[in-house]
Amino acid sequence: MSIAICLLLYSVAVLVAGPPLLRALTRRGHAPRFGVAAWLTAIGTVVLVWVAVAGTVVVEMARRWDYPRSVAASCLVQLRGVMTVLSDFVGVSPQVTLGAIAAVAALVAILAGGRLARTISGLRTRSLEHAEAVRLVGRRTGDPDVVIVEAPEPAAYCVSGRPSAIVVTSAAVAALDEHELTAVVAHERAHLAGHHSLVVTTLRGLAAVFPKLTLMREGAAHVARLLEMCADDASARRYGSAPLLSGLITLCRAAPAGALAAADVAVLARAERLAVLSADPAIGRARAALSSVIAVLAAGPVVTVILATSGALLCGP
């Protein structure tokens, strides 16, 4: 039980200290790929710790089910007598108390998991339906991924489907020159190649399930912004930042929910960083800082378990 409590305390520390630290390190987007990795590592370790703690508790209960008082005693040492007091107050055996606690914990986990699955499935279904719809009503081009849709507003975005599609409105085709359109399409293709929509959909699902947790809520927003910057970099490496920048300004409009649009997230911040030289020393410093944070977050649960097992880290009285 001490290991489980230590891991829970570690997850609480990440939930509290993670968002302000990551927010400060990724605010300017100097190293967007490292920033995405840092946010995902923080969120991933917290979720994995929760799963590990739940598994540890279930295994401990199953192992000592025939000796419920030993489980109660173990929990008492770590949780200050809650189990025994509860059992005595209710007038039931420790076995029944353990079973009730396990049932409540399992119910909470099932409800949270079910809500997460429904949210992700709903977002995914809308994306698939939209990709199918634009291919039905849109005009095909020489590029099999690109579909032109008649619309009065200039916009370009991608939607995941079977197959995925890059949607460009007729107004965007009219407003963009050849170089700008090529750069914008390359931006959207980078989203599809990196499976960015899957990442964003999963994080939005976690944010919907745990709306009170700043790490989940802000993580979804910041990762979406950083992924736009990653796609910017992929396009700029091939076609230069100037045509992409002018294209973004032209396409600064809203896109359908669930889509990743070229110009719907943090356009000003992205425009500023596109003008920064790749040799800017701030980029190297950001990469170094984020690499250190990623290493600490990834090693944190392992180190916590090792210290708790050795007795060097005592998380209970």
Coordinates of C-alpha atoms in Angstrom, one line a residue:
M1 CA 0.0 0.0 0.0
S2 CA 2.9 2.3 0.7
I3 CA 4.0 2.1 -3.0
A4 CA 0.4 2.9 -4.2
I5 CA 0.2 5.9 -1.9
C6 CA 3.6 7.2 -3.0
L7 CA 2.6 6.9 -6.6
L8 CA -0.7 8.8 -5.9
L9 CA 1.3 11.5 -4.2
Y10 CA 3.6 11.7 -7.3
S11 CA 0.6 12.0 -9.6
V12 CA -0.8 14.8 -7.4
A13 CA 2.6 16.6 -7.6
V14 CA 2.5 16.4 -11.4
L15 CA -1.1 17.6 -11.5
V16 CA -0.2 20.6 -9.3
A17 CA 3.3 21.6 -10.6
G18 CA 3.1 20.4 -14.1
P19 CA 0.7 22.9 -15.8
P20 CA 2.5 26.1 -14.7
L21 CA 5.9 24.7 -15.5
L22 CA 4.9 23.4 -18.9
R23 CA 2.9 26.5 -19.7
A24 CA 6.0 28.6 -19.1
L25 CA 8.3 26.4 -21.1
T26 CA 6.0 26.1 -24.1
R27 CA 4.4 29.5 -24.2
R28 CA 6.5 30.8 -27.1
G29 CA 6.6 27.6 -29.0
H30 CA 10.4 27.6 -29.6
A31 CA 10.6 23.8 -29.6
P32 CA 7.0 22.6 -30.4
R33 CA 7.9 18.9 -30.9
F34 CA 9.6 18.9 -27.5
G35 CA 6.7 20.8 -26.0
V36 CA 4.2 18.2 -27.3
A37 CA 6.3 15.4 -25.9
A38 CA 6.5 17.1 -22.5
W39 CA 2.8 17.6 -22.2
L40 CA 2.0 14.1 -23.4
T41 CA 4.6 12.6 -21.0
A42 CA 3.1 14.5 -18.0
I43 CA -0.5 13.4 -18.9
G44 CA 0.6 9.9 -19.8
T45 CA 2.5 9.3 -16.6
V46 CA -0.4 10.5 -14.5
V47 CA -2.9 8.2 -16.3
L48 CA -0.5 5.2 -16.1
V49 CA 0.1 5.9 -12.4
W50 CA -3.6 5.8 -11.7
V51 CA -3.9 2.5 -13.6
A52 CA -0.9 1.1 -11.7
V53 CA -2.4 2.2 -8.3
A54 CA -5.7 0.6 -9.1
G55 CA -4.0 -2.6 -10.2
T56 CA -1.9 -2.7 -7.1
V57 CA -4.9 -2.3 -4.8
V58 CA -6.9 -5.0 -6.6
V59 CA -4.0 -7.4 -6.5
E60 CA -3.5 -6.7 -2.8
M61 CA -7.1 -7.3 -2.0
A62 CA -7.2 -10.5 -4.1
R63 CA -4.0 -11.8 -2.5
R64 CA -5.3 -11.3 1.1
W65 CA -9.0 -11.9 0.5
D66 CA -9.0 -14.8 2.9
Y67 CA -7.4 -12.7 5.6
P68 CA -9.3 -9.4 5.3
R69 CA -8.0 -8.2 8.7
S70 CA -4.4 -8.2 7.4
V71 CA -5.5 -6.1 4.5
A72 CA -7.3 -3.8 6.8
A73 CA -4.3 -3.6 9.1
S74 CA -2.0 -2.8 6.1
C75 CA -4.4 0.0 5.0
L76 CA -4.7 1.2 8.6
V77 CA -1.0 1.7 8.8
Q78 CA -1.0 3.9 5.7
L79 CA -4.5 5.5 5.9
R80 CA -4.7 6.2 9.6
G81 CA -7.3 3.7 10.6
V82 CA -10.1 4.6 8.2
M83 CA -11.0 1.0 7.4
T84 CA -11.4 -0.2 10.9
V85 CA -13.3 2.9 12.1
L86 CA -15.6 2.5 9.1
S87 CA -16.2 -1.2 9.7
D88 CA -16.9 -0.7 13.4
F89 CA -19.2 2.3 12.8
V90 CA -21.2 0.5 10.1
G91 CA -21.1 -2.8 12.0
V92 CA -20.0 -5.0 9.1
S93 CA -17.0 -7.2 8.6
P94 CA -13.7 -5.9 7.1
Q95 CA -14.4 -8.2 4.1
V96 CA -17.6 -6.4 3.3
T97 CA -16.0 -3.0 3.8
L98 CA -13.2 -4.0 1.4
G99 CA -15.7 -5.3 -1.1
A100 CA -17.7 -2.0 -0.9
I101 CA -14.6 0.1 -1.4
A102 CA -13.4 -2.1 -4.3
A103 CA -16.9 -1.9 -5.9
V104 CA -17.0 1.9 -5.6
A105 CA -13.5 2.3 -7.0
A106 CA -14.4 -0.1 -9.9
L107 CA -17.6 1.8 -10.6
V108 CA -15.8 5.1 -10.7
A109 CA -13.1 3.7 -13.0
I110 CA -15.8 2.1 -15.3
L111 CA -17.8 5.3 -15.5
A112 CA -14.7 7.4 -16.3
G113 CA -13.5 4.9 -18.8
G114 CA -16.9 4.7 -20.5
R115 CA -17.3 8.4 -20.7
L116 CA -13.8 8.7 -22.2
A117 CA -14.5 6.0 -24.8
R118 CA -17.9 7.7 -25.7
T119 CA -16.3 11.1 -26.0
I120 CA -13.5 9.9 -28.2
S121 CA -15.8 7.7 -30.3
G122 CA -18.2 10.6 -30.8
L123 CA -15.4 12.9 -32.0
R124 CA -14.0 10.2 -34.2
T125 CA -17.4 9.5 -35.7
R126 CA -18.1 13.1 -36.5
S127 CA -14.6 13.3 -38.2
L128 CA -15.3 10.2 -40.3
E129 CA -18.7 11.5 -41.3
H130 CA -17.3 14.9 -42.3
A131 CA -14.5 13.3 -44.3
E132 CA -17.1 11.2 -46.2
A133 CA -19.4 14.2 -46.7
V134 CA -16.8 16.5 -48.2
R135 CA -15.7 13.8 -50.6
L136 CA -19.3 13.4 -51.8
V137 CA -20.0 17.1 -52.3
G138 CA -16.5 18.4 -53.0
R139 CA -14.6 18.6 -56.2
R140 CA -11.7 16.3 -56.7
T141 CA -8.3 17.6 -57.7
G142 CA -5.1 16.2 -59.1
D143 CA -4.1 15.5 -55.5
P144 CA -6.1 12.5 -54.2
D145 CA -6.0 14.0 -50.6
V146 CA -7.3 17.4 -51.6
V147 CA -11.0 18.2 -52.0
I148 CA -12.4 21.6 -53.0
V149 CA -15.7 22.6 -51.5
E150 CA -17.8 25.5 -52.6
A151 CA -17.9 28.1 -49.8
P152 CA -17.8 31.9 -49.5
E153 CA -15.2 31.9 -46.7
P154 CA -11.5 31.1 -47.4
A155 CA -10.5 28.1 -45.3
A156 CA -8.3 25.0 -45.4
Y157 CA -8.4 22.1 -42.9
C158 CA -7.9 18.4 -42.7
V159 CA -10.2 15.7 -41.3
S160 CA -9.3 12.1 -40.6
G161 CA -11.4 9.5 -42.3
R162 CA -11.2 6.4 -44.5
P163 CA -9.6 7.9 -46.4
S164 CA -8.6 11.2 -44.8
A165 CA -9.2 14.5 -46.7
I166 CA -7.6 18.0 -46.9
V167 CA -10.5 20.4 -47.5
V168 CA -9.9 23.7 -49.3
T169 CA -12.8 26.0 -50.0
S170 CA -13.3 27.6 -53.4
A171 CA -12.9 31.0 -51.7
A172 CA -9.4 29.9 -50.4
V173 CA -8.4 28.8 -53.9
A174 CA -9.4 32.2 -55.3
A175 CA -7.7 34.1 -52.4
L176 CA -4.4 32.2 -52.3
D177 CA -1.7 32.3 -54.9
E178 CA 0.0 29.0 -56.1
H179 CA 2.9 29.2 -53.5
E180 CA 0.6 30.0 -50.6
L181 CA -1.8 27.3 -51.5
T182 CA 1.0 24.7 -51.8
A183 CA 2.4 25.8 -48.4
V184 CA -1.0 25.6 -46.7
V185 CA -1.7 22.1 -48.2
A186 CA 1.7 20.9 -47.0
H187 CA 0.7 22.2 -43.5
E188 CA -2.4 20.1 -43.5
R189 CA -0.6 17.1 -45.0
A190 CA 1.8 17.3 -42.0
H191 CA -1.2 16.9 -39.7
L192 CA -2.3 13.8 -41.4
A193 CA 1.1 12.3 -41.6
G194 CA 1.7 12.9 -37.9
H195 CA -1.8 11.5 -36.9
H196 CA -2.3 14.8 -35.0
S197 CA -6.1 14.5 -35.0
L198 CA -5.8 11.3 -33.0
V199 CA -3.7 13.0 -30.4
V200 CA -6.0 16.0 -30.2
T201 CA -9.1 13.9 -30.0
T202 CA -7.7 11.7 -27.2
L203 CA -6.7 14.8 -25.2
R204 CA -10.0 16.5 -25.7
G205 CA -11.7 13.3 -24.4
L206 CA -9.5 13.3 -21.3
A207 CA -10.3 17.0 -20.8
A208 CA -14.0 16.3 -21.1
V209 CA -13.8 13.4 -18.5
F210 CA -11.6 15.4 -16.1
P211 CA -12.6 19.0 -16.7
K212 CA -11.5 20.1 -13.2
L213 CA -7.9 18.9 -13.7
T214 CA -5.8 21.8 -15.1
L215 CA -3.2 19.4 -16.6
M216 CA -5.9 17.7 -18.8
R217 CA -7.8 20.8 -19.7
E218 CA -4.8 23.0 -20.5
G219 CA -2.9 20.0 -22.0
A220 CA -5.5 19.6 -24.7
A221 CA -5.4 23.3 -25.7
H222 CA -1.6 23.7 -25.5
V223 CA -0.9 20.5 -27.5
A224 CA -3.3 21.5 -30.2
R225 CA -1.4 24.9 -30.5
L226 CA 2.0 23.2 -30.5
L227 CA 0.9 20.7 -33.1
E228 CA -0.1 23.6 -35.4
M229 CA 3.4 24.9 -35.0
C230 CA 4.9 21.5 -35.8
A231 CA 2.8 21.4 -39.0
D232 CA 4.0 25.0 -39.7
D233 CA 7.6 23.8 -39.4
A234 CA 7.1 20.9 -41.7
S235 CA 5.6 23.2 -44.4
A236 CA 8.2 25.9 -43.9
R237 CA 11.1 23.5 -44.3
R238 CA 9.8 22.6 -47.8
Y239 CA 8.4 25.8 -49.1
G240 CA 9.6 28.6 -46.8
S241 CA 7.9 30.5 -44.1
A242 CA 6.9 33.6 -46.2
P243 CA 4.2 31.9 -48.4
L244 CA 2.9 30.0 -45.3
L245 CA 2.7 33.1 -43.3
S246 CA 0.8 35.1 -45.9
G247 CA -1.5 32.1 -46.4
L248 CA -2.3 31.9 -42.7
I249 CA -3.2 35.5 -42.6
T250 CA -5.6 35.0 -45.5
L251 CA -7.2 31.9 -44.0
C252 CA -7.7 33.3 -40.5
R253 CA -11.2 31.9 -40.2
A254 CA -13.0 29.2 -38.1
A255 CA -13.1 25.5 -39.2
P256 CA -15.7 22.8 -38.3
A257 CA -15.4 21.2 -34.9
G258 CA -13.0 18.3 -34.8
A259 CA -11.0 19.5 -37.8
L260 CA -7.4 20.7 -37.7
A261 CA -7.4 24.0 -39.7
A262 CA -4.4 25.9 -41.0
A263 CA -5.3 29.2 -39.4
D264 CA -7.6 28.5 -36.4
V265 CA -5.2 28.3 -33.5
A266 CA -2.8 31.0 -32.1
V267 CA -2.1 32.6 -35.5
L268 CA -0.3 35.6 -34.0
A269 CA 2.1 33.4 -31.9
R270 CA 2.7 31.2 -34.9
A271 CA 3.4 34.2 -37.2
E272 CA 5.9 35.6 -34.7
R273 CA 7.8 32.3 -34.4
L274 CA 7.9 31.8 -38.2
A275 CA 9.8 35.0 -38.4
V276 CA 12.4 33.8 -35.9
L277 CA 15.6 32.4 -37.3
S278 CA 16.2 28.7 -36.6
A279 CA 19.6 29.6 -35.1
D280 CA 18.0 31.6 -32.3
P281 CA 19.7 30.5 -29.1
A282 CA 16.3 30.5 -27.3
I283 CA 15.3 27.5 -29.4
G284 CA 18.3 25.5 -28.1
R285 CA 17.6 26.5 -24.5
A286 CA 13.9 25.5 -24.8
R287 CA 14.9 22.1 -26.2
A288 CA 17.4 21.5 -23.4
A289 CA 14.9 22.6 -20.7
L290 CA 12.0 20.5 -22.2
S291 CA 14.3 17.5 -22.6
S292 CA 15.2 17.6 -18.9
V293 CA 11.5 17.9 -17.9
I294 CA 10.6 14.9 -20.1
A295 CA 13.4 12.8 -18.6
V296 CA 12.3 13.7 -15.0
L297 CA 8.6 13.0 -15.8
A298 CA 9.4 9.7 -17.5
A299 CA 11.7 8.5 -14.7
G300 CA 9.6 9.9 -11.8
P301 CA 7.2 6.9 -11.3
V302 CA 10.1 4.4 -11.6
V303 CA 12.2 6.3 -9.1
T304 CA 9.2 6.6 -6.8
V305 CA 8.6 2.9 -6.8
I306 CA 12.3 2.1 -6.2
L307 CA 12.5 4.5 -3.3
A308 CA 9.2 3.3 -1.7
T309 CA 10.3 -0.3 -2.1
S310 CA 13.7 0.3 -0.5
G311 CA 12.1 2.2 2.4
A312 CA 13.9 5.4 1.6
L313 CA 10.6 7.0 0.8
L314 CA 7.9 6.7 3.4
C315 CA 4.4 7.8 2.2
G316 CA 2.5 6.7 5.3
P317 CA 2.8 6.8 9.0

